Each structure stands twice: as structure tokens, then as C-alpha cells.
Coordinates of C-alpha atoms in Angstrom, one line a residue:
X1 CA 9.0 -29.8 -24.9
X2 CA 11.2 -30.6 -21.8
X3 CA 8.8 -28.6 -19.6
X4 CA 5.8 -30.6 -20.7
X5 CA 7.6 -33.8 -20.3
X6 CA 8.7 -32.8 -16.7
X7 CA 5.1 -31.9 -15.9
X8 CA 3.8 -35.3 -17.1
X9 CA 6.5 -37.2 -15.4
X10 CA 5.7 -35.4 -12.2
X11 CA 2.0 -36.0 -12.6
X12 CA 2.7 -39.7 -13.2
X13 CA 4.9 -40.0 -10.1
X14 CA 2.1 -38.4 -8.0
X15 CA -0.2 -41.1 -9.4
X16 CA 1.9 -43.9 -8.0
X17 CA -0.1 -44.1 -4.8
X18 CA 1.5 -47.2 -3.4
X19 CA 5.0 -45.7 -3.8
X20 CA 3.8 -42.6 -2.0
X21 CA 2.1 -44.5 0.8
X22 CA 5.1 -46.8 1.2
X23 CA 7.3 -43.7 1.7
X24 CA 4.9 -42.4 4.2
X25 CA 4.7 -45.7 6.1
X26 CA 8.5 -45.8 6.3
X27 CA 8.2 -42.9 8.7
X28 CA 4.9 -43.6 10.4
X29 CA 3.8 -47.1 11.5
X30 CA 1.3 -48.7 9.2
X31 CA -1.2 -49.1 12.0
X32 CA -1.2 -45.4 12.5
X33 CA -2.2 -44.7 8.8
X34 CA -5.8 -44.8 7.6
X35 CA -6.2 -44.9 3.8
X36 CA -9.6 -43.9 2.6
X37 CA -10.7 -44.5 -1.0
X38 CA -12.6 -41.6 -2.5
X39 CA -15.1 -43.8 -4.3
X40 CA -15.9 -45.7 -1.1
X41 CA -16.5 -42.3 0.7
X42 CA -18.9 -41.3 -2.0
X43 CA -20.7 -44.6 -2.1
X44 CA -21.0 -45.0 1.7
X45 CA -20.1 -41.7 3.4
X46 CA -21.6 -42.6 6.8
X47 CA -19.8 -45.9 7.0
X48 CA -16.4 -44.3 6.0
X49 CA -17.0 -41.4 8.4
X50 CA -17.6 -43.9 11.3
X51 CA -14.6 -45.9 10.2
X52 CA -12.5 -42.8 10.5
X53 CA -13.9 -42.0 13.9
X54 CA -13.2 -45.5 15.1
X55 CA -9.6 -45.3 13.7
X56 CA -9.1 -42.0 15.6
X57 CA -10.2 -43.7 18.8
X58 CA -13.7 -42.2 19.3
X59 CA -15.9 -44.4 21.4
X60 CA -19.2 -42.7 20.4
X61 CA -19.6 -42.8 16.7
X62 CA -23.3 -42.2 16.7
X63 CA -23.2 -38.5 15.6
X64 CA -23.2 -38.2 11.8
X65 CA -23.5 -34.7 10.2
X66 CA -26.9 -34.4 8.5
X67 CA -25.4 -33.3 5.2
X68 CA -22.6 -35.9 5.0
X69 CA -23.8 -37.2 1.6
X70 CA -24.0 -33.8 0.0
X71 CA -21.3 -33.3 -2.6
X72 CA -18.8 -30.6 -1.7
X73 CA -18.2 -29.5 -5.3
X74 CA -21.3 -27.5 -6.2
X75 CA -20.0 -25.4 -9.1
X76 CA -21.1 -27.8 -11.8
X77 CA -17.7 -27.8 -13.3
X78 CA -16.6 -31.0 -15.0
X79 CA -13.1 -32.4 -15.4
X80 CA -11.5 -32.2 -18.8
X81 CA -11.9 -35.6 -20.5
X82 CA -8.7 -37.6 -21.1
X83 CA -8.4 -39.5 -24.4
X84 CA -8.8 -43.3 -24.1
X85 CA -5.3 -44.0 -25.5
X86 CA -3.8 -41.7 -22.8
X87 CA -5.8 -43.4 -20.0
X88 CA -4.8 -46.9 -21.4
X89 CA -1.1 -45.9 -21.5
X90 CA -1.2 -44.5 -17.9
X91 CA -3.1 -47.6 -16.6
X92 CA -0.5 -49.9 -18.1
X93 CA 2.3 -47.8 -16.6
X94 CA 0.6 -47.8 -13.2
X95 CA -0.5 -51.4 -13.2
X96 CA 2.2 -52.9 -10.8
X97 CA 2.0 -50.0 -8.4
X98 CA -1.8 -50.2 -8.4
X99 CA -1.8 -54.0 -7.7
X100 CA 0.5 -53.4 -4.7
X101 CA -1.7 -50.6 -3.5
X102 CA -4.8 -52.8 -3.6
X103 CA -3.0 -55.6 -1.7
X104 CA -1.3 -53.5 1.0
X105 CA -3.9 -50.8 1.6
X106 CA -7.3 -52.4 1.0
X107 CA -8.3 -50.5 -2.2
X108 CA -11.2 -51.8 -4.2
X109 CA -10.0 -51.8 -7.8
X110 CA -13.5 -52.6 -9.0
X111 CA -14.4 -49.0 -8.2
X112 CA -11.7 -47.7 -10.5
X113 CA -12.8 -48.2 -14.1
X114 CA -9.3 -48.1 -15.5
X115 CA -8.2 -50.9 -13.2
X116 CA -11.4 -52.8 -12.7
X117 CA -10.0 -55.7 -14.8
X118 CA -7.2 -56.1 -12.2
X119 CA -9.8 -56.5 -9.4
X120 CA -10.0 -60.3 -9.9
X121 CA -6.2 -60.6 -9.4
X122 CA -6.2 -59.1 -5.9

């Protein structure tokens, strides 16, 4: 089972978003990095689009594509459900990294069901 363990360990490391962004920001100045939260983009696509344009230095942010709120994934496919005990174990393991992520990169933990309980602590 070493192959499966390696796969899971690799997947876990990719889930440590703060650690990944910290490595990125060690090379690029923080003020040059825009971090967008998927859930915010879905909830308010126009606002996040304009925020992106402003970050890139565009003065005119009035143009918004007419289909900006249309989901890209149209195949109807659903993700494979993950058992609750696996989600709970992953959330516990990712807790500290997630708290740092929320504090350093303005992530709204209330939008992440597995971490919503941590939202009050940030």
C-alpha cells in the first residue's frame, strides 16, 4: 500500500494552501499576488472579476462579460462523495494551515463547510 499512501500524502500536501502560498510569496512580493477564493467567485462573480481587473491595474472595470455567472462545468458530472470520517480527519490535519491561510490571505472560512467552525476564530 505504499503507492496509495504516497498518493494520499501528496494530495494532503497540495491541500495545505497556506504552505503553498507562503512558498510562492517567498519568491514574489505579497502585494503582487492576488488570491481568489472559488466560493466567492461563484457567489459574486462580477465583484471578483472587477477586483481582479483592479488588481491588474485596469482603470476601466465597467466591461463585464454577459455570461460571467454561467458555470463552466456543464457536463452534469458530480464529484465522488468523501466519507465524513475522512473529511473530519483531513480537516483536523489541515486546521492550523487553514487558520494561517484565512489570516494571511483573506479567506472566508464560513464558505468552507469543513472549516466553518473556525470562522469565529479568525
